[in-house]
Coordinates of C-alpha atoms in Angstrom, one line a residue:
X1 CA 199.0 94.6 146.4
X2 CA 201.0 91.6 147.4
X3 CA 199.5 88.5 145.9
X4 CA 200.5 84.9 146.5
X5 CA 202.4 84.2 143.4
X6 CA 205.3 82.6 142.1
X7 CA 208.6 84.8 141.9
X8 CA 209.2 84.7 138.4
X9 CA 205.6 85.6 137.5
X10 CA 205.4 87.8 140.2
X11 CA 208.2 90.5 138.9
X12 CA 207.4 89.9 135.6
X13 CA 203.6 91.0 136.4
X14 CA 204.2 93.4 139.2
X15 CA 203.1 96.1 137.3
X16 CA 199.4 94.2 137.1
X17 CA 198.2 93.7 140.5
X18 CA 198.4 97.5 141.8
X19 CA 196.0 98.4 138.9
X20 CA 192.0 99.5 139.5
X21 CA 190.5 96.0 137.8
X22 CA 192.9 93.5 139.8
X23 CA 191.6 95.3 143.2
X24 CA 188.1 95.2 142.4
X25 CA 189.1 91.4 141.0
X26 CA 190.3 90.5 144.3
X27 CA 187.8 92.5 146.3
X28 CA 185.3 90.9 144.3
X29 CA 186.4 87.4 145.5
X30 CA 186.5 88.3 149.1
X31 CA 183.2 89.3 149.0
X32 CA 182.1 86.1 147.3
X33 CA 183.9 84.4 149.9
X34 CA 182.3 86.9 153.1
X35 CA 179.0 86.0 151.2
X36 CA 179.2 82.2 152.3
X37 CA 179.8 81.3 148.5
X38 CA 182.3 78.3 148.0
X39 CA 185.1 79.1 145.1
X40 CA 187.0 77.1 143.4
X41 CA 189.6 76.1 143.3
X42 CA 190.6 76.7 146.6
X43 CA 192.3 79.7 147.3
X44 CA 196.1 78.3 147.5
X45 CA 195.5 76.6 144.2
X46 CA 194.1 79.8 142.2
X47 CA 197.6 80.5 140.9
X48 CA 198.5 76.8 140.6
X49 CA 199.2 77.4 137.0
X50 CA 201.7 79.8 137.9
X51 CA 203.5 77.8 140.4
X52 CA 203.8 74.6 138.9
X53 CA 205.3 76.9 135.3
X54 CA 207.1 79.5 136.4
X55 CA 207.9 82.3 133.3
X56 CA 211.0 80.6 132.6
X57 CA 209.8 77.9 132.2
X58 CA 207.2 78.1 130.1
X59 CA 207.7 76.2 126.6
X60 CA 204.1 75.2 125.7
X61 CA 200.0 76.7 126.5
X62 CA 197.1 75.1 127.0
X63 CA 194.2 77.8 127.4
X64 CA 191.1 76.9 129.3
X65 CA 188.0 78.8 129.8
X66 CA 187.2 78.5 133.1
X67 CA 187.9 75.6 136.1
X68 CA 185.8 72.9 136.9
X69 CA 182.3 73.5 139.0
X70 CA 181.7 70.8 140.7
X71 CA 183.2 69.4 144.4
X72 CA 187.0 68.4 144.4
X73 CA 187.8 69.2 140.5
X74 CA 189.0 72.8 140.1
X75 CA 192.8 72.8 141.1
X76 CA 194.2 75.8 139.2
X77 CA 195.5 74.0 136.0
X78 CA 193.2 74.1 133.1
X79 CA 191.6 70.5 132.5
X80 CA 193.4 69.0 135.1
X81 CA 191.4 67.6 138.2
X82 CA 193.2 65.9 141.4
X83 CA 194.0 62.4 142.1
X84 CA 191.1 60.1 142.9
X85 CA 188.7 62.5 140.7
X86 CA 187.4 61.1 137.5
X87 CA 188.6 62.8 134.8
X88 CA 185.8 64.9 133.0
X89 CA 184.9 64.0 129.2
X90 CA 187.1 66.8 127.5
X91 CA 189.9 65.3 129.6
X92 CA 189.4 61.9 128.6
X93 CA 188.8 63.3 125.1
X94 CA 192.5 65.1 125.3
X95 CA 194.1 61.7 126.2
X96 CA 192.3 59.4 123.2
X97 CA 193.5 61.9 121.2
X98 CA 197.0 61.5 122.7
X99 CA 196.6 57.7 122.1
X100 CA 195.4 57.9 118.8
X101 CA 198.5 60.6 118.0
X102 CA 201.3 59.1 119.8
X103 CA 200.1 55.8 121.4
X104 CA 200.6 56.0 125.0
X105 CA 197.4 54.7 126.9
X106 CA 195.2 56.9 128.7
X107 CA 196.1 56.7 132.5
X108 CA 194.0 56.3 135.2
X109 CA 193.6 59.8 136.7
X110 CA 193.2 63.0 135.5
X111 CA 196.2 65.2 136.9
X112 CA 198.2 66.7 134.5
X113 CA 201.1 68.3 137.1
X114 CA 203.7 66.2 135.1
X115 CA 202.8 68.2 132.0
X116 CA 202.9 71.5 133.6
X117 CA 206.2 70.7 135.6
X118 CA 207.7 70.4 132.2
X119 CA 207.0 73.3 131.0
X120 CA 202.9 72.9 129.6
X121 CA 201.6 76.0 131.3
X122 CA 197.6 75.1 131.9
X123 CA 196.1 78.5 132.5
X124 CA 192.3 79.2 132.9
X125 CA 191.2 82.5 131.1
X126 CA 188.7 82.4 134.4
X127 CA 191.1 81.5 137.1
X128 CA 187.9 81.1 140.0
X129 CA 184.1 80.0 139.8
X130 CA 181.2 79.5 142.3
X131 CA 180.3 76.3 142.8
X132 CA 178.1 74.2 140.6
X133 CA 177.7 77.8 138.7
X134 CA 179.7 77.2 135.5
X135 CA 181.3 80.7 134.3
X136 CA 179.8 82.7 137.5
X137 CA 183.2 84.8 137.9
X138 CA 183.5 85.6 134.1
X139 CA 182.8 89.1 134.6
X140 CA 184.7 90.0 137.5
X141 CA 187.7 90.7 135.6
X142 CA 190.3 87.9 135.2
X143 CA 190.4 88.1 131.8
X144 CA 192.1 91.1 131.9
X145 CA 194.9 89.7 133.6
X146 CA 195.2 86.2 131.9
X147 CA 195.0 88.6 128.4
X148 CA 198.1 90.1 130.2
X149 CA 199.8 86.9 131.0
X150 CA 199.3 85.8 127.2
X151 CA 200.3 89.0 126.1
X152 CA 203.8 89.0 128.1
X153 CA 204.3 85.2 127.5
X154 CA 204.2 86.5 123.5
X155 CA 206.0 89.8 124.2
X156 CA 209.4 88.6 126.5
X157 CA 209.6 84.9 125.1
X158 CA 209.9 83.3 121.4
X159 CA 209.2 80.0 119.9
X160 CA 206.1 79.2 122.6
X161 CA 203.7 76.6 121.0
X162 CA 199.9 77.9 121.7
X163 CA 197.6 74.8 121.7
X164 CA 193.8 77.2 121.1
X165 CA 191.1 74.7 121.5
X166 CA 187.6 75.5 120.8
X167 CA 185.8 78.9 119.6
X168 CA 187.1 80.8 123.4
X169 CA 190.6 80.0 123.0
X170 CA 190.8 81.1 119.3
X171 CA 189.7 84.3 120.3
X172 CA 193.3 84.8 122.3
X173 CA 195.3 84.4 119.2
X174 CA 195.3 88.1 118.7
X175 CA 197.1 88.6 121.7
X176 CA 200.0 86.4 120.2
X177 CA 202.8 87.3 118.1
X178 CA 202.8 84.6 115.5
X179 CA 206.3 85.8 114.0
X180 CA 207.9 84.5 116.5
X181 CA 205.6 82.2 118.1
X182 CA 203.7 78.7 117.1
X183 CA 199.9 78.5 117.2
X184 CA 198.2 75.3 116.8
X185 CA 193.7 75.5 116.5
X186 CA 191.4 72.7 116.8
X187 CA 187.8 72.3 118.2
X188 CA 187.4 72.0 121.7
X189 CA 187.8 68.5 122.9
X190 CA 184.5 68.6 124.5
X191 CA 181.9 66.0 123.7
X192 CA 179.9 68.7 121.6
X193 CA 182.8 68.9 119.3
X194 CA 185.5 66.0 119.8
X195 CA 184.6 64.8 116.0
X196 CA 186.7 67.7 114.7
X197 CA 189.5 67.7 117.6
X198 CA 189.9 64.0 117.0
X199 CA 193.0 63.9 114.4
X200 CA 194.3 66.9 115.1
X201 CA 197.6 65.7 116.3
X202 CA 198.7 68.6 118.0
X203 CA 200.9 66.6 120.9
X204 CA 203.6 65.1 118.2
X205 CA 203.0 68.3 116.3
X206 CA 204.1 70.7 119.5
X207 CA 206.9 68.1 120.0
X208 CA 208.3 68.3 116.8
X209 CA 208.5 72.2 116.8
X210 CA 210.2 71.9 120.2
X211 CA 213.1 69.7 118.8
X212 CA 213.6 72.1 115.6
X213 CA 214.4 74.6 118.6
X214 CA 216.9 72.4 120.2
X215 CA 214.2 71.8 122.7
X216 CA 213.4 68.4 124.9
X217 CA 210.0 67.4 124.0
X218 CA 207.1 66.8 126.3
X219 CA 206.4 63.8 127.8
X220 CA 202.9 63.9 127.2
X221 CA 201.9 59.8 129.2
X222 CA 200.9 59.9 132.5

């Protein structure tokens, strides 16, 4: 199957996209689509993540659950929402704690590309929803490729800083080798649970173990 992907990710997941689950994945989606239902994100920006990180590249990973619902939020990077959209309340959650951790002031959008062109790669465990139907494609099988993607991230690279937030993301740290990898957990930054992801410093924290590596540090302002 030839999928619109970035070329690094694209030979490094080759093997992937032939198999029985990513077929009925994508078949899946074209029927949603022949249906009259609206996905999201749109379909160039499903593999967003991807293209804005490629495998090299990759130094740091946020994980996600699934993208944004609603009209003009969902554009492929987990908790990331375009230009002129309002950043949602786990969003503006992330960047009070960035505040509180490193000082820099929240900014006054909500897209992160500047993060993921540094190496922050913001995957989605879900990479597509319905609209205004939170966690409608979680069934049709993306989880078995983004376990993949975590799984070859651990498996080909080393000294890759995990940032788990929340119960979901947790859950993928058995797909990491944490020999030769860095896992930071906090609560998810959501409103339901920001009280125990406040503090948890994880920004500085990620940047200091990229520097013991002899690695530039994020710029995590905006």
């Amino acid at each position: 199957m030839d999928v619109r992907i970035e070329a690094t990710w694209k030979e490094i997941l080759k093997n992937e996209f032939d198999k029985e689950y990513f077929i009925r994945l994508s078949n899946f989606i074209k029927n949603e689509i022949r249906e009259g239902k609206t996905i999201f994100p749109p379909g160039k920006l499903i593999f967003n993540a991807f293209e804005k990180t490629p495998f090299d590249k990759v130094k740091v990973v946020i994980l996600g659950q699934d993208p944004y619902h609603g009209s003009g939020q969902a554009c492929g990077l987990c908790f990331s929402v375009p230009d002129g959209i309002k950043p949602p309340p786990s969003l503006v959650n992330i960047f009070k704690e960035i505040k509180h951790d490193l000082g820099i002031d929240p900014p006054n959008h909500g897209n992160l590309e500047k993060w993921a062109k540094q190496g922050v790669f913001l995957l989605n465990a879900i990479l597509t929803v319905r609209k205004n139907e939170a966690a409608a494609h979680s069934k049709a099988g993306w989880e078995n490729f983004t376990n993949q993607v975590i799984q070859t991230i651990s498996d080909k690279k080393s000294g890759v800083v995990f940032l788990l937030w929340g119960n979901f993301a947790r859950a993928k740290k058995a797909l990491i080798d944490t020999s030769k990898h860095y896992v930071l957990e906090s609560a998810h930054p959501s409103p339901f649970s920001a009280t125990y992801f406040f503090g948890c410093r994880h920004f500085s924290k990620t940047n200091e173990l990229l520097q013991q590596q002899g690695l530039t540090a994020i710029d995590w302002s905006l």
